[in-house]
């Protein structure tokens, strides 16, 4: 599979998975009577999706050049996501002095989903690299 194919499949799958998670998240919020678009929920999903793609793109491009450091780079990507959280979302969530469960869920759910998606795909590219060596 070519570079563009892998990146396109990663991104289209990530959009599908995150879109489905977003729809389920909104459905649950509506069922429990909470506002649907509070807590910067849309921005949280979009930012986590964008960061997942940027991190995966970087890891994919650097997979041969820095193959022995992919794990550390992957962890650095997670650190980047937390940095974005603490710079962009955390101050707004604590503006009232308390981070509520819906605020926490608005960021944490897309964070975990994108992290799992990235992990699966990074493991896939590492496995393909191992198969190429054999």
PDB file of N, CA and C in Angstrom, residues 19-93:
ATOM      1  N   UNK A  19     -16.607  10.278  14.241  1.00  0.00           N
ATOM      2  CA  UNK A  19     -17.958  10.745  13.945  1.00  0.00           C
ATOM      3  C   UNK A  19     -19.011   9.889  14.629  1.00  0.00           C
ATOM      4  N   UNK A  20     -18.813   8.582  14.615  1.00  0.00           N
ATOM      5  CA  UNK A  20     -19.731   7.677  15.284  1.00  0.00           C
ATOM      6  C   UNK A  20     -19.708   7.899  16.795  1.00  0.00           C
ATOM      7  N   UNK A  21     -18.520   8.050  17.350  1.00  0.00           N
ATOM      8  CA  UNK A  21     -18.392   8.315  18.787  1.00  0.00           C
ATOM      9  C   UNK A  21     -19.065   9.636  19.150  1.00  0.00           C
ATOM     10  N   UNK A  22     -18.885  10.641  18.310  1.00  0.00           N
ATOM     11  CA  UNK A  22     -19.505  11.948  18.548  1.00  0.00           C
ATOM     12  C   UNK A  22     -21.029  11.823  18.543  1.00  0.00           C
ATOM     13  N   UNK A  23     -21.567  11.088  17.579  1.00  0.00           N
ATOM     14  CA  UNK A  23     -23.023  10.899  17.498  1.00  0.00           C
ATOM     15  C   UNK A  23     -23.541  10.173  18.745  1.00  0.00           C
ATOM     16  N   UNK A  24     -22.838   9.135  19.174  1.00  0.00           N
ATOM     17  CA  UNK A  24     -23.240   8.397  20.377  1.00  0.00           C
ATOM     18  C   UNK A  24     -23.142   9.293  21.607  1.00  0.00           C
ATOM     19  N   UNK A  25     -22.085  10.077  21.681  1.00  0.00           N
ATOM     20  CA  UNK A  25     -21.893  11.011  22.792  1.00  0.00           C
ATOM     21  C   UNK A  25     -23.059  12.000  22.857  1.00  0.00           C
ATOM     22  N   UNK A  26     -23.414  12.570  21.712  1.00  0.00           N
ATOM     23  CA  UNK A  26     -24.547  13.512  21.675  1.00  0.00           C
ATOM     24  C   UNK A  26     -25.847  12.820  22.050  1.00  0.00           C
ATOM     25  N   UNK A  27     -26.034  11.595  21.580  1.00  0.00           N
ATOM     26  CA  UNK A  27     -27.247  10.843  21.904  1.00  0.00           C
ATOM     27  C   UNK A  27     -27.360  10.638  23.415  1.00  0.00           C
ATOM     28  N   UNK A  28     -26.257  10.251  24.046  1.00  0.00           N
ATOM     29  CA  UNK A  28     -26.264  10.032  25.500  1.00  0.00           C
ATOM     30  C   UNK A  28     -26.547  11.335  26.233  1.00  0.00           C
ATOM     31  N   UNK A  29     -25.908  12.421  25.783  1.00  0.00           N
ATOM     32  CA  UNK A  29     -26.174  13.728  26.411  1.00  0.00           C
ATOM     33  C   UNK A  29     -27.657  14.097  26.305  1.00  0.00           C
ATOM     34  N   UNK A  30     -28.250  13.850  25.146  1.00  0.00           N
ATOM     35  CA  UNK A  30     -29.674  14.184  24.976  1.00  0.00           C
ATOM     36  C   UNK A  30     -30.556  13.306  25.849  1.00  0.00           C
ATOM     37  N   UNK A  31     -30.194  12.033  25.986  1.00  0.00           N
ATOM     38  CA  UNK A  31     -30.991  11.100  26.799  1.00  0.00           C
ATOM     39  C   UNK A  31     -30.958  11.468  28.281  1.00  0.00           C
ATOM     40  N   UNK A  32     -29.836  12.034  28.745  1.00  0.00           N
ATOM     41  CA  UNK A  32     -29.760  12.399  30.160  1.00  0.00           C
ATOM     42  C   UNK A  32     -30.094  13.875  30.394  1.00  0.00           C
ATOM     43  N   UNK A  33     -30.527  14.536  29.338  1.00  0.00           N
ATOM     44  CA  UNK A  33     -31.025  15.902  29.470  1.00  0.00           C
ATOM     45  C   UNK A  33     -29.973  16.985  29.607  1.00  0.00           C
ATOM     46  N   UNK A  34     -28.775  16.731  29.120  1.00  0.00           N
ATOM     47  CA  UNK A  34     -27.728  17.753  29.167  1.00  0.00           C
ATOM     48  C   UNK A  34     -27.621  18.462  27.820  1.00  0.00           C
ATOM     49  N   UNK A  35     -27.153  19.701  27.827  1.00  0.00           N
ATOM     50  CA  UNK A  35     -26.975  20.421  26.556  1.00  0.00           C
ATOM     51  C   UNK A  35     -26.000  19.669  25.646  1.00  0.00           C
ATOM     52  N   UNK A  36     -26.320  19.632  24.364  1.00  0.00           N
ATOM     53  CA  UNK A  36     -25.533  18.837  23.433  1.00  0.00           C
ATOM     54  C   UNK A  36     -24.170  19.435  23.108  1.00  0.00           C
ATOM     55  N   UNK A  37     -24.101  20.736  22.919  1.00  0.00           N
ATOM     56  CA  UNK A  37     -22.862  21.333  22.419  1.00  0.00           C
ATOM     57  C   UNK A  37     -22.156  22.204  23.457  1.00  0.00           C
ATOM     58  N   UNK A  38     -22.363  21.896  24.727  1.00  0.00           N
ATOM     59  CA  UNK A  38     -21.623  22.581  25.792  1.00  0.00           C
ATOM     60  C   UNK A  38     -20.222  22.001  25.905  1.00  0.00           C
ATOM     61  N   UNK A  39     -19.411  22.620  26.700  1.00  0.00           N
ATOM     62  CA  UNK A  39     -18.097  22.101  27.087  1.00  0.00           C
ATOM     63  C   UNK A  39     -17.142  21.942  25.915  1.00  0.00           C
ATOM     64  N   UNK A  40     -17.354  22.738  24.878  1.00  0.00           N
ATOM     65  CA  UNK A  40     -16.480  22.719  23.704  1.00  0.00           C
ATOM     66  C   UNK A  40     -16.360  21.316  23.106  1.00  0.00           C
ATOM     67  N   UNK A  41     -17.452  20.567  23.160  1.00  0.00           N
ATOM     68  CA  UNK A  41     -17.414  19.166  22.735  1.00  0.00           C
ATOM     69  C   UNK A  41     -17.006  19.023  21.272  1.00  0.00           C
ATOM     70  N   UNK A  42     -17.555  19.848  20.402  1.00  0.00           N
ATOM     71  CA  UNK A  42     -17.203  19.745  18.986  1.00  0.00           C
ATOM     72  C   UNK A  42     -15.718  20.048  18.782  1.00  0.00           C
ATOM     73  N   UNK A  43     -15.223  21.084  19.428  1.00  0.00           N
ATOM     74  CA  UNK A  43     -13.808  21.433  19.330  1.00  0.00           C
ATOM     75  C   UNK A  43     -12.929  20.298  19.864  1.00  0.00           C
ATOM     76  N   UNK A  44     -13.361  19.660  20.930  1.00  0.00           N
ATOM     77  CA  UNK A  44     -12.594  18.532  21.487  1.00  0.00           C
ATOM     78  C   UNK A  44     -12.456  17.401  20.476  1.00  0.00           C
ATOM     79  N   UNK A  45     -13.545  17.057  19.816  1.00  0.00           N
ATOM     80  CA  UNK A  45     -13.487  15.985  18.818  1.00  0.00           C
ATOM     81  C   UNK A  45     -12.618  16.394  17.631  1.00  0.00           C
ATOM     82  N   UNK A  46     -12.784  17.614  17.164  1.00  0.00           N
ATOM     83  CA  UNK A  46     -12.019  18.079  16.005  1.00  0.00           C
ATOM     84  C   UNK A  46     -10.526  18.166  16.334  1.00  0.00           C
ATOM     85  N   UNK A  47     -10.190  18.716  17.484  1.00  0.00           N
ATOM     86  CA  UNK A  47      -8.786  18.855  17.874  1.00  0.00           C
ATOM     87  C   UNK A  47      -8.141  17.480  18.057  1.00  0.00           C
ATOM     88  N   UNK A  48      -8.839  16.561  18.717  1.00  0.00           N
ATOM     89  CA  UNK A  48      -8.269  15.226  18.903  1.00  0.00           C
ATOM     90  C   UNK A  48      -8.111  14.489  17.580  1.00  0.00           C
ATOM     91  N   UNK A  49      -9.049  14.662  16.671  1.00  0.00           N
ATOM     92  CA  UNK A  49      -8.941  14.056  15.348  1.00  0.00           C
ATOM     93  C   UNK A  49      -7.755  14.642  14.583  1.00  0.00           C
ATOM     94  N   UNK A  50      -7.636  15.959  14.604  1.00  0.00           N
ATOM     95  CA  UNK A  50      -6.536  16.626  13.897  1.00  0.00           C
ATOM     96  C   UNK A  50      -5.185  16.226  14.482  1.00  0.00           C
ATOM     97  N   UNK A  51      -5.085  16.203  15.803  1.00  0.00           N
ATOM     98  CA  UNK A  51      -3.824  15.806  16.433  1.00  0.00           C
ATOM     99  C   UNK A  51      -3.491  14.346  16.148  1.00  0.00           C
ATOM    100  N   UNK A  52      -4.500  13.491  16.134  1.00  0.00           N
ATOM    101  CA  UNK A  52      -4.264  12.077  15.810  1.00  0.00           C
ATOM    102  C   UNK A  52      -3.678  11.955  14.413  1.00  0.00           C
ATOM    103  N   UNK A  53      -4.235  12.695  13.466  1.00  0.00           N
ATOM    104  CA  UNK A  53      -3.720  12.622  12.102  1.00  0.00           C
ATOM    105  C   UNK A  53      -2.308  13.185  12.013  1.00  0.00           C
ATOM    106  N   UNK A  54      -2.080  14.313  12.634  1.00  0.00           N
ATOM    107  CA  UNK A  54      -0.749  14.932  12.595  1.00  0.00           C
ATOM    108  C   UNK A  54       0.296  13.997  13.213  1.00  0.00           C
ATOM    109  N   UNK A  55      -0.033  13.413  14.350  1.00  0.00           N
ATOM    110  CA  UNK A  55       0.901  12.508  15.029  1.00  0.00           C
ATOM    111  C   UNK A  55       1.142  11.270  14.179  1.00  0.00           C
ATOM    112  N   UNK A  56       0.069  10.673  13.647  1.00  0.00           N
ATOM    113  CA  UNK A  56       0.238   9.482  12.817  1.00  0.00           C
ATOM    114  C   UNK A  56       1.028   9.809  11.546  1.00  0.00           C
ATOM    115  N   UNK A  57       0.718  10.935  10.937  1.00  0.00           N
ATOM    116  CA  UNK A  57       1.437  11.356   9.730  1.00  0.00           C
ATOM    117  C   UNK A  57       2.931  11.459  10.019  1.00  0.00           C
ATOM    118  N   UNK A  58       3.272  12.114  11.131  1.00  0.00           N
ATOM    119  CA  UNK A  58       4.679  12.279  11.499  1.00  0.00           C
ATOM    120  C   UNK A  58       5.338  10.928  11.761  1.00  0.00           C
ATOM    121  N   UNK A  59       4.665  10.065  12.497  1.00  0.00           N
ATOM    122  CA  UNK A  59       5.232   8.749  12.791  1.00  0.00           C
ATOM    123  C   UNK A  59       5.387   7.926  11.521  1.00  0.00           C
ATOM    124  N   UNK A  60       4.417   8.018  10.650  1.00  0.00           N
ATOM    125  CA  UNK A  60       4.471   7.257   9.401  1.00  0.00           C
ATOM    126  C   UNK A  60       5.628   7.738   8.525  1.00  0.00           C
ATOM    127  N   UNK A  61       5.800   9.042   8.455  1.00  0.00           N
ATOM    128  CA  UNK A  61       6.883   9.597   7.634  1.00  0.00           C
ATOM    129  C   UNK A  61       8.263   9.288   8.219  1.00  0.00           C
ATOM    130  N   UNK A  62       8.341   9.182   9.538  1.00  0.00           N
ATOM    131  CA  UNK A  62       9.622   8.962  10.201  1.00  0.00           C
ATOM    132  C   UNK A  62       9.884   7.490  10.536  1.00  0.00           C
ATOM    133  N   UNK A  63       9.022   6.597  10.090  1.00  0.00           N
ATOM    134  CA  UNK A  63       9.084   5.195  10.505  1.00  0.00           C
ATOM    135  C   UNK A  63      10.399   4.507  10.160  1.00  0.00           C
ATOM    136  N   UNK A  64      11.031   4.858   9.065  1.00  0.00           N
ATOM    137  CA  UNK A  64      12.308   4.225   8.712  1.00  0.00           C
ATOM    138  C   UNK A  64      13.487   4.995   9.283  1.00  0.00           C
ATOM    139  N   UNK A  65      13.387   6.307   9.221  1.00  0.00           N
ATOM    140  CA  UNK A  65      14.494   7.148   9.672  1.00  0.00           C
ATOM    141  C   UNK A  65      14.710   7.021  11.187  1.00  0.00           C
ATOM    142  N   UNK A  66      13.632   6.948  11.940  1.00  0.00           N
ATOM    143  CA  UNK A  66      13.723   6.893  13.404  1.00  0.00           C
ATOM    144  C   UNK A  66      12.994   5.659  13.949  1.00  0.00           C
ATOM    145  N   UNK A  67      13.170   4.535  13.297  1.00  0.00           N
ATOM    146  CA  UNK A  67      12.402   3.333  13.658  1.00  0.00           C
ATOM    147  C   UNK A  67      12.604   2.912  15.111  1.00  0.00           C
ATOM    148  N   UNK A  68      13.781   3.091  15.644  1.00  0.00           N
ATOM    149  CA  UNK A  68      14.022   2.670  17.026  1.00  0.00           C
ATOM    150  C   UNK A  68      13.421   3.641  18.050  1.00  0.00           C
ATOM    151  N   UNK A  69      13.010   4.810  17.599  1.00  0.00           N
ATOM    152  CA  UNK A  69      12.428   5.796  18.517  1.00  0.00           C
ATOM    153  C   UNK A  69      10.922   5.977  18.329  1.00  0.00           C
ATOM    154  N   UNK A  70      10.282   5.145  17.536  1.00  0.00           N
ATOM    155  CA  UNK A  70       8.846   5.320  17.258  1.00  0.00           C
ATOM    156  C   UNK A  70       8.028   5.329  18.546  1.00  0.00           C
ATOM    157  N   UNK A  71       8.346   4.443  19.476  1.00  0.00           N
ATOM    158  CA  UNK A  71       7.614   4.387  20.742  1.00  0.00           C
ATOM    159  C   UNK A  71       7.719   5.687  21.521  1.00  0.00           C
ATOM    160  N   UNK A  72       8.914   6.241  21.566  1.00  0.00           N
ATOM    161  CA  UNK A  72       9.103   7.511  22.275  1.00  0.00           C
ATOM    162  C   UNK A  72       8.392   8.654  21.549  1.00  0.00           C
ATOM    163  N   UNK A  73       8.431   8.631  20.233  1.00  0.00           N
ATOM    164  CA  UNK A  73       7.729   9.654  19.465  1.00  0.00           C
ATOM    165  C   UNK A  73       6.226   9.547  19.669  1.00  0.00           C
ATOM    166  N   UNK A  74       5.739   8.315  19.744  1.00  0.00           N
ATOM    167  CA  UNK A  74       4.312   8.089  19.996  1.00  0.00           C
ATOM    168  C   UNK A  74       3.920   8.657  21.356  1.00  0.00           C
ATOM    169  N   UNK A  75       4.746   8.395  22.366  1.00  0.00           N
ATOM    170  CA  UNK A  75       4.475   8.943  23.697  1.00  0.00           C
ATOM    171  C   UNK A  75       4.563  10.468  23.680  1.00  0.00           C
ATOM    172  N   UNK A  76       5.467  11.005  22.881  1.00  0.00           N
ATOM    173  CA  UNK A  76       5.550  12.451  22.725  1.00  0.00           C
ATOM    174  C   UNK A  76       4.282  13.026  22.129  1.00  0.00           C
ATOM    175  N   UNK A  77       3.669  12.276  21.209  1.00  0.00           N
ATOM    176  CA  UNK A  77       2.391  12.701  20.638  1.00  0.00           C
ATOM    177  C   UNK A  77       1.304  12.771  21.697  1.00  0.00           C
ATOM    178  N   UNK A  78       1.295  11.805  22.608  1.00  0.00           N
ATOM    179  CA  UNK A  78       0.325  11.838  23.709  1.00  0.00           C
ATOM    180  C   UNK A  78       0.593  13.023  24.624  1.00  0.00           C
ATOM    181  N   UNK A  79       1.857  13.300  24.843  1.00  0.00           N
ATOM    182  CA  UNK A  79       2.226  14.470  25.639  1.00  0.00           C
ATOM    183  C   UNK A  79       1.732  15.755  24.968  1.00  0.00           C
ATOM    184  N   UNK A  80       1.877  15.815  23.656  1.00  0.00           N
ATOM    185  CA  UNK A  80       1.379  16.965  22.901  1.00  0.00           C
ATOM    186  C   UNK A  80      -0.125  17.145  23.096  1.00  0.00           C
ATOM    187  N   UNK A  81      -0.858  16.041  23.056  1.00  0.00           N
ATOM    188  CA  UNK A  81      -2.314  16.119  23.268  1.00  0.00           C
ATOM    189  C   UNK A  81      -2.647  16.651  24.660  1.00  0.00           C
ATOM    190  N   UNK A  82      -1.923  16.178  25.672  1.00  0.00           N
ATOM    191  CA  UNK A  82      -2.169  16.682  27.019  1.00  0.00           C
ATOM    192  C   UNK A  82      -1.789  18.153  27.141  1.00  0.00           C
ATOM    193  N   UNK A  83      -0.729  18.553  26.475  1.00  0.00           N
ATOM    194  CA  UNK A  83      -0.333  19.951  26.477  1.00  0.00           C
ATOM    195  C   UNK A  83      -1.437  20.821  25.871  1.00  0.00           C
ATOM    196  N   UNK A  84      -1.995  20.371  24.761  1.00  0.00           N
ATOM    197  CA  UNK A  84      -3.108  21.103  24.139  1.00  0.00           C
ATOM    198  C   UNK A  84      -4.290  21.162  25.100  1.00  0.00           C
ATOM    199  N   UNK A  85      -4.567  20.039  25.770  1.00  0.00           N
ATOM    200  CA  UNK A  85      -5.665  20.025  26.734  1.00  0.00           C
ATOM    201  C   UNK A  85      -5.445  21.079  27.813  1.00  0.00           C
ATOM    202  N   UNK A  86      -4.240  21.090  28.405  1.00  0.00           N
ATOM    203  CA  UNK A  86      -3.986  22.016  29.512  1.00  0.00           C
ATOM    204  C   UNK A  86      -3.899  23.475  29.060  1.00  0.00           C
ATOM    205  N   UNK A  87      -3.543  23.713  27.812  1.00  0.00           N
ATOM    206  CA  UNK A  87      -3.471  25.091  27.321  1.00  0.00           C
ATOM    207  C   UNK A  87      -4.799  25.602  26.783  1.00  0.00           C
ATOM    208  N   UNK A  88      -5.582  24.729  26.136  1.00  0.00           N
ATOM    209  CA  UNK A  88      -6.800  25.173  25.447  1.00  0.00           C
ATOM    210  C   UNK A  88      -8.059  24.905  26.258  1.00  0.00           C
ATOM    211  N   UNK A  89      -8.200  23.692  26.755  1.00  0.00           N
ATOM    212  CA  UNK A  89      -9.477  23.294  27.349  1.00  0.00           C
ATOM    213  C   UNK A  89      -9.535  23.449  28.867  1.00  0.00           C
ATOM    214  N   UNK A  90      -8.486  23.078  29.535  1.00  0.00           N
ATOM    215  CA  UNK A  90      -8.478  23.070  30.997  1.00  0.00           C
ATOM    216  C   UNK A  90      -8.825  24.422  31.612  1.00  0.00           C
ATOM    217  N   UNK A  91      -8.239  25.522  31.133  1.00  0.00           N
ATOM    218  CA  UNK A  91      -8.598  26.822  31.733  1.00  0.00           C
ATOM    219  C   UNK A  91     -10.101  27.134  31.606  1.00  0.00           C
ATOM    220  N   UNK A  92     -10.692  26.799  30.472  1.00  0.00           N
ATOM    221  CA  UNK A  92     -12.126  27.050  30.300  1.00  0.00           C
ATOM    222  C   UNK A  92     -12.952  26.150  31.208  1.00  0.00           C
ATOM    223  N   UNK A  93     -12.521  24.908  31.359  1.00  0.00           N
ATOM    224  CA  UNK A  93     -13.255  23.967  32.209  1.00  0.00           C
ATOM    225  C   UNK A  93     -13.176  24.356  33.679  1.00  0.00           C
TER     226      UNK A  93
END
